[in-house]
Short mmCIF file of C-alpha atoms in Angstrom, two decimals:
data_model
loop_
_atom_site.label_atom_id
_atom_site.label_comp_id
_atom_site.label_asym_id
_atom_site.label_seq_id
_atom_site.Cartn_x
_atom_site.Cartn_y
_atom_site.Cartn_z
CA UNK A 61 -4.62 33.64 -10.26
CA UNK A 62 -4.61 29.96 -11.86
CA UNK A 63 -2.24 28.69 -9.07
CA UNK A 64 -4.47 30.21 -6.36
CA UNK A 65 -7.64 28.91 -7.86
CA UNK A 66 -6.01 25.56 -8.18
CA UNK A 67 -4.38 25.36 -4.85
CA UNK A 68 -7.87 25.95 -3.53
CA UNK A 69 -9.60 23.64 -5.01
CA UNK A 70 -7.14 20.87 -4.12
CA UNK A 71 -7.40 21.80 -0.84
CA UNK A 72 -11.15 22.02 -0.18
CA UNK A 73 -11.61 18.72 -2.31
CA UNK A 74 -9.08 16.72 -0.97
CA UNK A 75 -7.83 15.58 2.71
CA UNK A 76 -4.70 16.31 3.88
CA UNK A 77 -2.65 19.21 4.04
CA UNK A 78 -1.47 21.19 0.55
CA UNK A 79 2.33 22.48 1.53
CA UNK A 80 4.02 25.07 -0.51
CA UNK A 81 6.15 23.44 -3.64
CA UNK A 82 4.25 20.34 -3.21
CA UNK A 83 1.18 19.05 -5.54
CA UNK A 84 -0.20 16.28 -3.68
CA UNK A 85 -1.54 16.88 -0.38
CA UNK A 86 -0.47 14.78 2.45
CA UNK A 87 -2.93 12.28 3.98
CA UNK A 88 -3.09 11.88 7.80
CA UNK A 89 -0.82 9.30 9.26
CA UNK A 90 -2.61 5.54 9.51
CA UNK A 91 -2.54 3.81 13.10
CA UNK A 92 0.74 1.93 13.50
CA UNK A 93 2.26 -0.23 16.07
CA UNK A 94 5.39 -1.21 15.71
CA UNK A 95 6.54 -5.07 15.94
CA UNK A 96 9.34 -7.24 16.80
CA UNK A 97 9.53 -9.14 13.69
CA UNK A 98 7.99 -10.23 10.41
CA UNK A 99 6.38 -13.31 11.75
CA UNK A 100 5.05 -11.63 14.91
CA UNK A 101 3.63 -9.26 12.41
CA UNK A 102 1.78 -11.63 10.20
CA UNK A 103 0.25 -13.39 13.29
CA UNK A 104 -0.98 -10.32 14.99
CA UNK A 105 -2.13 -8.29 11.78
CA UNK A 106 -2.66 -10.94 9.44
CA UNK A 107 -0.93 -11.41 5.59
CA UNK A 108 -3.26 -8.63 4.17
CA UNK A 109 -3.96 -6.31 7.01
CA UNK A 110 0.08 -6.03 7.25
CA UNK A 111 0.22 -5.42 3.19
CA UNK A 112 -2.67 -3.32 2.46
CA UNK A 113 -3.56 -1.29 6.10
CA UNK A 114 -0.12 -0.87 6.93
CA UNK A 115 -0.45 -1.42 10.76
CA UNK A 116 2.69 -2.14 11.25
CA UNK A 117 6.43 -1.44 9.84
CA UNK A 118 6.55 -4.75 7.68
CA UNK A 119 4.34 -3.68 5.09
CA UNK A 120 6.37 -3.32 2.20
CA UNK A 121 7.98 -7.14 3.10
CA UNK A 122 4.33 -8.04 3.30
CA UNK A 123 3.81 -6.97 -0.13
CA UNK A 124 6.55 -9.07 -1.77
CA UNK A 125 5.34 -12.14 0.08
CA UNK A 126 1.89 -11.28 -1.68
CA UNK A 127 3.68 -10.37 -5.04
CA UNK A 128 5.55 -14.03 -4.81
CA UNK A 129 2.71 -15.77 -4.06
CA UNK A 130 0.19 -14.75 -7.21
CA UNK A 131 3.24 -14.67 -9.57
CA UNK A 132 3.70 -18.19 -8.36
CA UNK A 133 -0.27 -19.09 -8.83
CA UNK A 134 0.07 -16.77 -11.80
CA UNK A 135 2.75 -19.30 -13.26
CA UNK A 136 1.57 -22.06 -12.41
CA UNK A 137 -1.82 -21.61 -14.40
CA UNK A 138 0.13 -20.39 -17.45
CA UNK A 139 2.29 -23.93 -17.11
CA UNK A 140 -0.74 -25.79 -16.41
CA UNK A 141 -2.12 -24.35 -19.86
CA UNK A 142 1.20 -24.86 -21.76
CA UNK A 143 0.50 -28.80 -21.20
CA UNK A 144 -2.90 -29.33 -21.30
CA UNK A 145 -3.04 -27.86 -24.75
#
């Protein structure tokens, strides 16, 4: 009865379809285009709309470009402190 109760909850409260033996219901499928290569990619979609919307197959590449580049910022402002104090 539990199960049932919470299998229907999850499914009127939540989008996306609630398959048998799973516990998170799938979303719909975003919009995506696929691309010839990272750089074509980036100057179609842009840096973020690659990472974060997924438009395209590249996002996860997108993502460590964006992970390297505030760990570098990141670093650099804990250097920046280590010699100015």
């Amino acid at each position: 009865m539990a199960s049932h109760m919470t299998q229907l909850l999850f499914t009127s409260n939540m989008a996306g379809e609630l398959r048998k033996g799973e516990r998170i219901p799938r979303r719909p499928l975003p919009k995506f285009e696929e691309v010839g290569s990272f750089s074509k990619a980036i100057a179609r979609d842009g840096l973020i709309g690659t990472a974060l919307d997924d438009t395209n197959e590249y996002g996860p590449n997108a993502m460590i470009v964006i992970l390297m580049i505030v760990a570098s910022i990141t670093g650099s402002i804990i250097l920046a402190f280590r010699y100015l104090w």
